[in-house]
Coordinates of C-alpha atoms and ligand atoms in Angstrom, one line a residue:
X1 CA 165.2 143.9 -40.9
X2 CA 165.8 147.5 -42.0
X3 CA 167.0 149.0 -44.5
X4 CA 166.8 153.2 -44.9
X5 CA 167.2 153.9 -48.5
X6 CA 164.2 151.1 -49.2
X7 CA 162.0 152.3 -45.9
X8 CA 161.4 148.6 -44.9
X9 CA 158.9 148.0 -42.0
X10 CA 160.4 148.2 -38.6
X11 CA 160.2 146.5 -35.6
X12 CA 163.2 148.0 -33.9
X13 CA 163.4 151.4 -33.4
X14 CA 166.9 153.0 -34.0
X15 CA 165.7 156.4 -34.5
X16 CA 165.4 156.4 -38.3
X17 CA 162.0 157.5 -39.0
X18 CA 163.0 160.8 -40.5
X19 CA 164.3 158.5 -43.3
X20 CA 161.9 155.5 -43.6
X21 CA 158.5 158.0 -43.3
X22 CA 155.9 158.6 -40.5
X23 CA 154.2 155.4 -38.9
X24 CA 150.5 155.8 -38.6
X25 CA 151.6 155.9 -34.9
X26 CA 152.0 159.2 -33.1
X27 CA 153.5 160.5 -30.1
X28 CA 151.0 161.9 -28.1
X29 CA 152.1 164.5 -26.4
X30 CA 153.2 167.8 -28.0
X31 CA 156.1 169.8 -26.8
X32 CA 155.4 173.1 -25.4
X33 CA 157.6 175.6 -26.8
X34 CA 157.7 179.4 -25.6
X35 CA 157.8 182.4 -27.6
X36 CA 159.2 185.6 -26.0
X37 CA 159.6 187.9 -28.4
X38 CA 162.1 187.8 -31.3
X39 CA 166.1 188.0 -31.3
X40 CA 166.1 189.3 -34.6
X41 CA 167.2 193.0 -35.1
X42 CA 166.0 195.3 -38.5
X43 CA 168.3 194.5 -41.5
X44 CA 170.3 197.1 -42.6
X45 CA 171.4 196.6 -46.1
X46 CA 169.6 198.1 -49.3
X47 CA 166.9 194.8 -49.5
X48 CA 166.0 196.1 -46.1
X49 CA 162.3 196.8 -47.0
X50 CA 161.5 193.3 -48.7
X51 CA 163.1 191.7 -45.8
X52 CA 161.3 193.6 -43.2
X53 CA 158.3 192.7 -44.4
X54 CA 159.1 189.0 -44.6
X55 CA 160.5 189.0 -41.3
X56 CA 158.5 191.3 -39.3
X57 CA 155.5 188.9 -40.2
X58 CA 157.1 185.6 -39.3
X59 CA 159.2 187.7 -36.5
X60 CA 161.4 185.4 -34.3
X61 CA 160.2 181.7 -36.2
X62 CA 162.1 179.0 -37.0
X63 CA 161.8 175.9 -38.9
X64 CA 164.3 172.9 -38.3
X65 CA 164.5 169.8 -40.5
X66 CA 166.7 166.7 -39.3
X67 CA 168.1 164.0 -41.0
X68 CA 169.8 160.9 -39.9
X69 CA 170.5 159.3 -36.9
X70 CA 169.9 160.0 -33.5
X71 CA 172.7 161.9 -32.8
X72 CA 171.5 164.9 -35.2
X73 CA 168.2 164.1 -33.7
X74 CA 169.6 165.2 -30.6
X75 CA 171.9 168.2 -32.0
X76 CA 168.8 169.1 -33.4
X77 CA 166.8 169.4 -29.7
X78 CA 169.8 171.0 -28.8
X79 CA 169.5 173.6 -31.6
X80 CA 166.2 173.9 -31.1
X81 CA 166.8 175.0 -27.0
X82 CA 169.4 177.8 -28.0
X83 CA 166.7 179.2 -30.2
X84 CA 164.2 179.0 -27.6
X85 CA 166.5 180.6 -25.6
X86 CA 166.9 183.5 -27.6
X87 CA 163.3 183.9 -27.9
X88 CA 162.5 181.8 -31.1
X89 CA 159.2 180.3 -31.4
X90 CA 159.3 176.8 -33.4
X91 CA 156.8 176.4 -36.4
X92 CA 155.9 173.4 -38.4
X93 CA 156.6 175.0 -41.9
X94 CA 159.4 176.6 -43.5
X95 CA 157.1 179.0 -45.3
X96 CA 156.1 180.3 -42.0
X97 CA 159.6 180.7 -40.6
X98 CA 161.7 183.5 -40.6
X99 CA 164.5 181.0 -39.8
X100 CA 164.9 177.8 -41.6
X101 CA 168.0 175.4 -40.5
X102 CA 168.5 172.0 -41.7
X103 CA 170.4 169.4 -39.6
X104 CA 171.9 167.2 -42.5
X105 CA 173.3 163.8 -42.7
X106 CA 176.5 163.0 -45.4
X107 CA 176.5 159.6 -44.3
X108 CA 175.9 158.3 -47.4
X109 CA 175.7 159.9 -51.5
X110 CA 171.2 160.0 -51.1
X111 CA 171.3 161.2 -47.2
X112 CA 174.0 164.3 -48.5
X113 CA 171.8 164.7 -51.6
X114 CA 168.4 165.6 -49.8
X115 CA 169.5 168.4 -48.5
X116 CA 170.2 170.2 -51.1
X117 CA 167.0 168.9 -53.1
X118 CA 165.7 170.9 -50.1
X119 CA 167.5 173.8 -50.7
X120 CA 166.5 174.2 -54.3
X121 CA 163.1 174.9 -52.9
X122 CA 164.1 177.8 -51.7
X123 CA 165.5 179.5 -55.0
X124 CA 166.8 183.3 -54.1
X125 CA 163.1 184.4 -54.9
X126 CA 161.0 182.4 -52.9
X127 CA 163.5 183.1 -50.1
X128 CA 162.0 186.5 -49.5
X129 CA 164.1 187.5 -46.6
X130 CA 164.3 184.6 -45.0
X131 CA 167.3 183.4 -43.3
X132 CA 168.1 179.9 -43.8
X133 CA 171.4 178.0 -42.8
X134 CA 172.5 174.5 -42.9
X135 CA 173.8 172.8 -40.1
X136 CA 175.6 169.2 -39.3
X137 CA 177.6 167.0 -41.5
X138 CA 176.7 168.3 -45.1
X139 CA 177.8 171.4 -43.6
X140 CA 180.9 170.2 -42.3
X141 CA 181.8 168.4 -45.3
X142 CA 180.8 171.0 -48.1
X143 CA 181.5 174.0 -46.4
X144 CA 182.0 177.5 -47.9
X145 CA 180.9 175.8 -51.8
X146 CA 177.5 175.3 -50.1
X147 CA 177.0 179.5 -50.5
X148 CA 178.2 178.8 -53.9
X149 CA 175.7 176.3 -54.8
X150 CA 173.0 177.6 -52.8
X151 CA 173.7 181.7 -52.9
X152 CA 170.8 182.1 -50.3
X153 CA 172.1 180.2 -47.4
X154 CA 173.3 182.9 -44.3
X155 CA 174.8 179.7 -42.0
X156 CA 177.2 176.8 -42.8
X157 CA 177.9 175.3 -39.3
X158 CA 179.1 171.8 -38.6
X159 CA 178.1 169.6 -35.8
X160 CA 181.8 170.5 -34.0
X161 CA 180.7 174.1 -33.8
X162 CA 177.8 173.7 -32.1
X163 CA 178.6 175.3 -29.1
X164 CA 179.6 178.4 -31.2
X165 CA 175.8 178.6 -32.6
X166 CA 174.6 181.2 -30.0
X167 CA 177.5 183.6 -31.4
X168 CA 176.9 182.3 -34.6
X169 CA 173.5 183.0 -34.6
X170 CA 173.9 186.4 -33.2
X171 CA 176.0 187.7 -36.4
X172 CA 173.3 186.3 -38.8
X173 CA 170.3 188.4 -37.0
X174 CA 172.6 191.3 -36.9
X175 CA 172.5 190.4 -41.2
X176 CA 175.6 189.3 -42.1
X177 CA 175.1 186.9 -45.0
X178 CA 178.0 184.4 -45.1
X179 CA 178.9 182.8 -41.6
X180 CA 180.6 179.8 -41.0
X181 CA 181.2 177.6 -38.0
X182 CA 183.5 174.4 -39.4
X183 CA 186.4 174.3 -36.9
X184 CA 186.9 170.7 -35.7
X185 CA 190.1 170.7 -33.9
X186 CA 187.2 171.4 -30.7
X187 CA 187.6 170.0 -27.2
X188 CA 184.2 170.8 -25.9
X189 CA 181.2 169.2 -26.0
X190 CA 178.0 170.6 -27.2
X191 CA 175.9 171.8 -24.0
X192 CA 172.8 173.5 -23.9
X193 CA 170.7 175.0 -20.8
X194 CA 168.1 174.6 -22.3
X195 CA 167.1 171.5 -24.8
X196 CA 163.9 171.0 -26.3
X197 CA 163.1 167.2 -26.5
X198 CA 160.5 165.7 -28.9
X199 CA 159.9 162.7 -26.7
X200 CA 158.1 163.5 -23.4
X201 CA 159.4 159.9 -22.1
X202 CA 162.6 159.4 -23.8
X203 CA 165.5 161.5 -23.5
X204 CA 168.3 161.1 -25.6
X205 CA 171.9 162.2 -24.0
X206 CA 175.2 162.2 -25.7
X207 CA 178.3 161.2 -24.0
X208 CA 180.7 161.2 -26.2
X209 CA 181.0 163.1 -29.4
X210 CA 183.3 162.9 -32.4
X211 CA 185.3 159.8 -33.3
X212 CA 188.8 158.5 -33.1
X213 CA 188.6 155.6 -35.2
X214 CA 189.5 155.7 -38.9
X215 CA 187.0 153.4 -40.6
X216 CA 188.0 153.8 -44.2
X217 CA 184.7 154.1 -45.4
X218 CA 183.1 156.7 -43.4
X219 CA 182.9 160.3 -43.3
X220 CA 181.8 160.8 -38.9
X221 CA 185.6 161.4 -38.5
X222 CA 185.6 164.6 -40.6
X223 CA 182.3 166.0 -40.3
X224 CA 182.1 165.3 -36.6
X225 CA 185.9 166.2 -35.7
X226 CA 188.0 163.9 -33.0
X227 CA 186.7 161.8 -29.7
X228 CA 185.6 164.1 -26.6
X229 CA 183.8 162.4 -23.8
X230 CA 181.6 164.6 -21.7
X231 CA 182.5 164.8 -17.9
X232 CA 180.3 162.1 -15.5
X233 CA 178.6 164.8 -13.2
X234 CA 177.7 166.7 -16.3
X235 CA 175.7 163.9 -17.3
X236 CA 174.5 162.7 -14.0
X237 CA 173.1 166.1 -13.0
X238 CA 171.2 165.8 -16.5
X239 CA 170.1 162.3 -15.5
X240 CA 168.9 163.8 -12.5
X241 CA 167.1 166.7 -13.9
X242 CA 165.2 164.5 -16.6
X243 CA 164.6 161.9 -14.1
X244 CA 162.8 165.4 -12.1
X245 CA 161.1 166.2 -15.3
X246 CA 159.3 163.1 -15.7
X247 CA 161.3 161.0 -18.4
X248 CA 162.0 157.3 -16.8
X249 CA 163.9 155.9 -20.3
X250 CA 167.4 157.6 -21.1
X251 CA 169.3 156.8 -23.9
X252 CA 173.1 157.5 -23.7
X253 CA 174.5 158.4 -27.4
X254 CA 177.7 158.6 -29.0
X255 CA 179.0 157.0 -32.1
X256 CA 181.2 155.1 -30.0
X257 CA 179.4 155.3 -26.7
X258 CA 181.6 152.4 -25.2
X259 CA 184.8 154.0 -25.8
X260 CA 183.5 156.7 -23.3
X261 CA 186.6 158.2 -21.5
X262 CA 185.4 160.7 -18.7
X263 CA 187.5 163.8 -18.4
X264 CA 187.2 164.6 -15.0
X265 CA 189.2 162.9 -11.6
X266 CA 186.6 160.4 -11.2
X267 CA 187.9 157.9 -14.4
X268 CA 184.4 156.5 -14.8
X269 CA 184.4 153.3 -16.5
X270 CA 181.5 153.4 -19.2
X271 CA 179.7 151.0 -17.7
X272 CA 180.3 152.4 -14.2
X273 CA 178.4 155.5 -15.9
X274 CA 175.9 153.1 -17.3
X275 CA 175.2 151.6 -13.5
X276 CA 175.2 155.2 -12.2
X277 CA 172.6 156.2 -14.5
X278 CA 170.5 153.7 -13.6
X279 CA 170.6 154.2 -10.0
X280 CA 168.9 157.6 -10.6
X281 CA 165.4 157.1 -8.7
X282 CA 162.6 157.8 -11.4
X283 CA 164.6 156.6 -14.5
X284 CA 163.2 153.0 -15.2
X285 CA 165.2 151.9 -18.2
X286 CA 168.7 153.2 -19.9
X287 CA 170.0 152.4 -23.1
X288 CA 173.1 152.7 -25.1
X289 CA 173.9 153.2 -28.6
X290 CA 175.9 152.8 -30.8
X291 CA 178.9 150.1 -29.1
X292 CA 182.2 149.2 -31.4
X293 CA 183.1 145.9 -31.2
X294 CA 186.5 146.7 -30.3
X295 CA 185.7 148.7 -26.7
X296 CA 183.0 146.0 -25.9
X297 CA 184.2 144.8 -22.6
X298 CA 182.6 142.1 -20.0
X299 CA 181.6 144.3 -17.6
X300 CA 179.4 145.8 -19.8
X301 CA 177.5 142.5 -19.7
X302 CA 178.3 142.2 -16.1
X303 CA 176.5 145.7 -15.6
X304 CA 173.5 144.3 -17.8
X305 CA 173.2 141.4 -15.8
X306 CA 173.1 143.0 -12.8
X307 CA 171.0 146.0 -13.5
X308 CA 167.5 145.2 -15.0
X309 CA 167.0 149.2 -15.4
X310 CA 170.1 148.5 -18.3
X311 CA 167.9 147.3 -21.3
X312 CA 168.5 143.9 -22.8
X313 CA 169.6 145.4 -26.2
X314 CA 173.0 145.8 -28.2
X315 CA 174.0 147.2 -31.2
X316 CA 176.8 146.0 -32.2
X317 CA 177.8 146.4 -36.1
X318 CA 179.8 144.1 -37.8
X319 CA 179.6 145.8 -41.5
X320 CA 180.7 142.6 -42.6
X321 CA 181.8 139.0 -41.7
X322 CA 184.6 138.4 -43.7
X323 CA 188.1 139.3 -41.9
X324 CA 189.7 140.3 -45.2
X325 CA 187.1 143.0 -45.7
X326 CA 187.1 144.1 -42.0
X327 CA 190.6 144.7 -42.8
X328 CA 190.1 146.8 -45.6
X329 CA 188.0 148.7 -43.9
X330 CA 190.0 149.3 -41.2
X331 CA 187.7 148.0 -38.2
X332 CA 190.1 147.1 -36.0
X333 CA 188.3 143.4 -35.5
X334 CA 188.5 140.3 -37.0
X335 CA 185.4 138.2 -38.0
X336 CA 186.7 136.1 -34.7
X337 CA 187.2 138.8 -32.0
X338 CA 183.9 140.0 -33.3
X339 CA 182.6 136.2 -32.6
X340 CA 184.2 136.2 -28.8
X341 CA 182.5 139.5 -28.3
X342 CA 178.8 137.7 -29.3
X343 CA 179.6 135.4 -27.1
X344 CA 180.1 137.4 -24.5
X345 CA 177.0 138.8 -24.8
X346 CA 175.3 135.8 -25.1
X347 CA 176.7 134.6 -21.8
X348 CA 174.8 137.1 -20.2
X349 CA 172.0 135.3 -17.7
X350 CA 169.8 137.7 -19.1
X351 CA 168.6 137.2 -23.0
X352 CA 169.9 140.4 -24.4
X353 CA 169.0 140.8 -28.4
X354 CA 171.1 142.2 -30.8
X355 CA 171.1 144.4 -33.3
X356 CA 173.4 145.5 -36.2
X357 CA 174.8 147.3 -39.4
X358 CA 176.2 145.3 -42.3
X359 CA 177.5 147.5 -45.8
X360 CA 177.8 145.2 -49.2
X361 CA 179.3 146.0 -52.0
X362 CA 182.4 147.4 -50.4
X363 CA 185.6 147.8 -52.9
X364 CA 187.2 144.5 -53.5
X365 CA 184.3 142.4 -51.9
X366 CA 184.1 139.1 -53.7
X367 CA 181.5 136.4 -53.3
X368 CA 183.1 134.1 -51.1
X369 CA 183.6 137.5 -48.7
X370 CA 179.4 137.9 -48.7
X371 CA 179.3 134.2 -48.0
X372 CA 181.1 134.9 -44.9
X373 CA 178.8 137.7 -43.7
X374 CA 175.7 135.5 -44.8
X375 CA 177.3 132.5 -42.5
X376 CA 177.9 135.5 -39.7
X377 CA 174.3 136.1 -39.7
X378 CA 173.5 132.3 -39.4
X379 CA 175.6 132.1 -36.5
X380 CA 175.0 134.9 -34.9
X381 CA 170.7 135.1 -35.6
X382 CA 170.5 138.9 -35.0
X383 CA 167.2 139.9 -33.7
X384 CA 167.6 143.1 -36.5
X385 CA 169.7 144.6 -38.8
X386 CA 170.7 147.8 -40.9
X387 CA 171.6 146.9 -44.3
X388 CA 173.5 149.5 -46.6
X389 CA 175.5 149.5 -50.2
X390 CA 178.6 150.7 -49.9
X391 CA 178.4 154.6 -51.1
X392 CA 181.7 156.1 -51.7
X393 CA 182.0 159.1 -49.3
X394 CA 184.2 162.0 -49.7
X395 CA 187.8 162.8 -47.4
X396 CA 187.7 159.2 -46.7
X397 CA 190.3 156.8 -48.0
X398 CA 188.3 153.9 -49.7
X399 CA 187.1 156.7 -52.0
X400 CA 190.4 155.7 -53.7
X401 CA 190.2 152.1 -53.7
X402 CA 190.2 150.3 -56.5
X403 CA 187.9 147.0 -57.3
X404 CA 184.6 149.1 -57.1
X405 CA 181.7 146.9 -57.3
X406 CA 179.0 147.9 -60.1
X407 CA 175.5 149.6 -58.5
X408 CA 173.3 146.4 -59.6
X409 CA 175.9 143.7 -57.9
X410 CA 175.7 146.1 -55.1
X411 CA 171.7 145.8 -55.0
X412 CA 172.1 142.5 -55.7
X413 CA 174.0 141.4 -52.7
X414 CA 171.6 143.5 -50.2
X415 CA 168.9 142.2 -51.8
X416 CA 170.5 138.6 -50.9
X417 CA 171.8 139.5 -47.1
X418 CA 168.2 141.3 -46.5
X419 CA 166.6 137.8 -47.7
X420 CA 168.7 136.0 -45.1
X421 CA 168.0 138.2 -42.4
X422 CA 164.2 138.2 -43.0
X423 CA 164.3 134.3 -42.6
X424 CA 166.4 134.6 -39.6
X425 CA 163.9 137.1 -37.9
X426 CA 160.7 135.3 -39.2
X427 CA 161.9 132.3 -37.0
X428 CA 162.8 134.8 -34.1
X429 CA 159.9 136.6 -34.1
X430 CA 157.7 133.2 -34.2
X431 CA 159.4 132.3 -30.9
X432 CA 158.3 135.4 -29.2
X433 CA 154.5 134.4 -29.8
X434 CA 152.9 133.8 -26.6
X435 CA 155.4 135.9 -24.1
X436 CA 154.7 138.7 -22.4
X437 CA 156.9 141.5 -22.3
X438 CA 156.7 145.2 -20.4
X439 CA 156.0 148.3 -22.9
X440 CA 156.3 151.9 -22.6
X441 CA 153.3 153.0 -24.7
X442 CA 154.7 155.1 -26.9
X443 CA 152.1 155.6 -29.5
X444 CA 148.3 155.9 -30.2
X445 CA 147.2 154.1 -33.3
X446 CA 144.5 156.3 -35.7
X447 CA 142.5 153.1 -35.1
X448 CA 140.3 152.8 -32.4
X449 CA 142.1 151.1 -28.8
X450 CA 145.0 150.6 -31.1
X451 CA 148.5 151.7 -29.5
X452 CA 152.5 151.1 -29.7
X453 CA 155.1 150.6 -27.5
X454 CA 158.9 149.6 -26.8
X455 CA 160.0 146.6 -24.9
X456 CA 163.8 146.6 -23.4
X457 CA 164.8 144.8 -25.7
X458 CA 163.9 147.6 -28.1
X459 CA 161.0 145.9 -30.2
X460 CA 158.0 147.4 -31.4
X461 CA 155.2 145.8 -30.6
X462 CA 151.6 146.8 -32.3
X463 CA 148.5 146.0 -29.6
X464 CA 145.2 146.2 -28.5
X465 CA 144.2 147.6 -25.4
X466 CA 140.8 148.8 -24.2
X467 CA 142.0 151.0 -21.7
X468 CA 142.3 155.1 -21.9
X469 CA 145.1 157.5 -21.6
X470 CA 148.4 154.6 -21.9
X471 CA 151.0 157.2 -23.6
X472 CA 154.0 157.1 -21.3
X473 CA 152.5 154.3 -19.4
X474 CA 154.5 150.7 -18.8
X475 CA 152.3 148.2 -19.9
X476 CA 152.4 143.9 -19.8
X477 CA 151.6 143.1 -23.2
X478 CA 151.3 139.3 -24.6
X479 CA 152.6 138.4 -28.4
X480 CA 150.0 137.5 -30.5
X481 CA 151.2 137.4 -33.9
X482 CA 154.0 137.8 -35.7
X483 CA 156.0 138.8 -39.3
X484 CA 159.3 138.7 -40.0
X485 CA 159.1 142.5 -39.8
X486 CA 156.3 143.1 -37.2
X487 CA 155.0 142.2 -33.8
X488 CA 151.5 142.6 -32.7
X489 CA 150.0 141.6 -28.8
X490 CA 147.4 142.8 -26.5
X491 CA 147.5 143.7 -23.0
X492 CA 147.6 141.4 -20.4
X493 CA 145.6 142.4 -17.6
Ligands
SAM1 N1 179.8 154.5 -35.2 C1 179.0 153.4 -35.7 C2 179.9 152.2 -35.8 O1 181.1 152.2 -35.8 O2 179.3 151.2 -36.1 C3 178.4 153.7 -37.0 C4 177.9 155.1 -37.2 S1 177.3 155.3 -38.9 C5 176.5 156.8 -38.6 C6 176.0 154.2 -39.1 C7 176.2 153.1 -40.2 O3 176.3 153.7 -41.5 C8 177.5 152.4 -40.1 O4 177.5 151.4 -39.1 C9 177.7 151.8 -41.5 O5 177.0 150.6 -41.6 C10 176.9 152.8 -42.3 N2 177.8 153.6 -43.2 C11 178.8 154.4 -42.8 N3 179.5 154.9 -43.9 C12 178.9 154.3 -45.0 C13 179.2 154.3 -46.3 N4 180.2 155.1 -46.8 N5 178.5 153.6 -47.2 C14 177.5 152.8 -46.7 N6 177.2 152.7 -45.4 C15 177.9 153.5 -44.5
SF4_2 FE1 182.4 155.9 -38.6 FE2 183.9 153.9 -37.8 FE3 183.8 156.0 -36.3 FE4 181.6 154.4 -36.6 S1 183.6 153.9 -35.7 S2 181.6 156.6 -36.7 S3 181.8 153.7 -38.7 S4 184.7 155.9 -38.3

């Protein structure tokens, strides 16, 4: 069970440690990053002097914090290669940067708010000559009154504009102060030669950016501008190249990553792409995320069944089970079609576990509506799920409803579905006691011959191993204990 704003344990990794805090795991293997001199030019207006000497110190550094989900995990390697490419050297601290960029998240009221927490530590003082922009959806969504509230940002650029970043960039070194990226009426795709990836075993790929849907409750569709699918060689090649590189687990993105609609002659189906991935020699697992009920077809479950490289895991968010509320928030499912959809999925002759988001609290939400969301979860037994109140977003049209339901109710009902779900997941997790499952080691534990690892099925599972040198390795390990909110096992020899 997980839950952001509280920074529950997790067994299920979906990406979200930015938000819940560092585990005492850690990936073992640090990114090499090259430093070949610096982009950025001498300033020429009147603070010239004060900002020399800042930035001839910390010449050609930057600093990049990233919040939410995987996908501005991802922007943010991507970032992170167009500064390499332009001779950038990444540093671990904004007061040794001469650059600092923050990826933001608007997702929800706290996510927005960090970010500028952040900026107020760098007041126009402290700033000495430091560039510093803000990138992502806060970006897209505040826009210009960012420079107004935060008079020392140089760079408001929104997820859309990525591609524009190297020009972007260009005009802030040359010491302009005020530049903007926010188009979103974009068709391309944000592409990098270079990307610099913070898992050595993992790469994360986006497919499909943007969104088409209108859920009345979310922001994506402004900050992240309309559906563009990227074209199936592109990503193939890239399969390829990580596959190359080393990486054997590839997770496709997109915010709806099964309503993938390639561009080019070929017409792949989604999960056409999905087996084509998979036959990529070297890659040993590929995942998916995040799926929308509506575009979730059989042959994705036909591909899953036939493909053990595809990984035994969906996410598949319901946000709630009531139909009257799906309405309201303009899902495009009932509580039913969501229903035939899990049933689908568990047709499958594999187990495949699934995962989901649920919000409470939304405008007009009555008891008898959580009731039916607390009766989806009985029926359904997900193996986790992300819990959220309801926080009203801006540019979205349930900002305007009517029926809001007090903060405390709100807390109160998540406090009530999270209770639910950890029941639900004690019993699951019970059951997995005594199988074995195959782990890529993904973390060393501070602890002596303690390490971490992800199954297919995307659990976490804490063990004990007595052997040397596991990061990246595939592993057997056997359940030996469980919580409702963690696994632990040892290796089975
Ligand atoms: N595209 C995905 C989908 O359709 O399910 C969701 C992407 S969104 C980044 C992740 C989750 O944040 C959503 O599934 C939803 O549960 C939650 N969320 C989005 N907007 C929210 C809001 N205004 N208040 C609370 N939770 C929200
Ligand atoms: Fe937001 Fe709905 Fe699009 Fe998901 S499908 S990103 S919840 S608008």
């Amino acid at each position: 069970m997980l839950n952001c704003e509280l920074g529950m344990g997790k067994t299920f990794d979906i990406g979200l440690e930015r938000l819940t805090g560092r585990s005492e795991f850690s990936i073992g293997r640090s990114i090499p990053t090259k430093n070949e001199g610096s982009a950025i030019p001498a300033q020429a207006s009147p603070e010239a002097a004060e900002l020399g000497a800042v930035r001839g110190a910390l010449r050609g550094t930057f600093f990049l914090e990233t919040f939410g989900c995987q996908m501005n995990d991802h922007d943010s390697e991507k970032v992170a290669g167009v500064l390499l490419s332009r001779g950038y050297q990444q540093v671990e601290s904004p007061q040794s940067a001469s650059l600092i960029l923050y990826n933001t998240c608007s997702i929800r009221e706290k996510a927005a708010q960090k970010v500028f927490s952040r900026l107020g530590e760098f007041g126009l003082r402290q700033n000495e000559g430091r560039i510093i922009g803000v990138l992502g959806c806060v970006a897209q969504q505040e826009g210009e009154e960012i420079f107004r509230r935060a008079p020392w940002v140089s760079l408001v650029c929104g997820s859309a504009s990525y591609s524009k970043l190297p020009e972007l960039l260009a005009q802030v070194e040359a010491g302009n102060q005020r530049v903007t990226g926010l188009d979103t009426d974009t068709d391309e795709t944000f592409e990098t030669p270079v990307t610099r990836r913070d898992n050595p075993w993992r790469a994360y790929l986006t497919i499909i950016e943007g969104c088409d849907k209108a859920c009345s409750y979310c922001v994506v569709p402004y900050t992240r501008g309309p559906e563009r699918s990227r074209a199936s060689d592109s990503v193939l090649r890239e399969v390829k190249q990580l596959a190359e590189l080393g990486y054997s687990e590839v997770q496709l993105l997109g915010q709806t990553v099964n309503s993938y609609a390639d561009p080019t002659a070929r017409k792949m189906r989604f999960s056409e792409l999905l087996l084509a991935v998979a036959d990529e020699p070297g890659i040993k697992r590929v995942r998916f995320t995040t799926s929308h009920p509506r575009d979730f077809s059989q042959d994705i479950v036909d591909a899953i069944d036939a493909q053990p490289k595809l990984c035994n895991h969906v996410h598949l968010p319901v946000q709630s089970g009531s139909t009257r509320v799906l309405q309201t928030m303009q899902r495009t499912y009932t509580r039913e079609e969501y229903l035939e959809r899990i049933a689908m999925i568990r047709g499958a002759k594999r187990t495949i576990s699934i995962t989901t988001d649920i919000i409470v609290g939304f405008p007009g939400e009555t008891e008898a509506d959580l009731g039916e969301t607390l009766s989806l979860l009985d029926i359904v037994k997900y193996d986790a799920m992300f819990s959220f109140k309801y926080s009203p977003r801006p540019h979205t049209p349930s900002v305007r409803m009517s029926d809001a339901i007090p903060e405390e109710e709100k807390s109160r009902r998540l406090a009530v579905l999270q209770e639910k779900q950890r029941e639900i997941q004690a019993v699951r997790h019970s059951a997995m006691v005594g199988q074995r499952f195959e782990l890529i080691v993904s973390g060393k534990s501070r602890r002596e011959n303690q390490w971490s690892g992800h199954t297919s099925c995307h659990r976490v599972i804490n063990f004990s191993s007595q052997e040397q040198a596991l990061l990246g390795k595939y592993v057997q390990v056997q359940v030996t204990g469980a919580t409702p909110n963690s696994l632990v096992g040892e290796q089975a020899l």
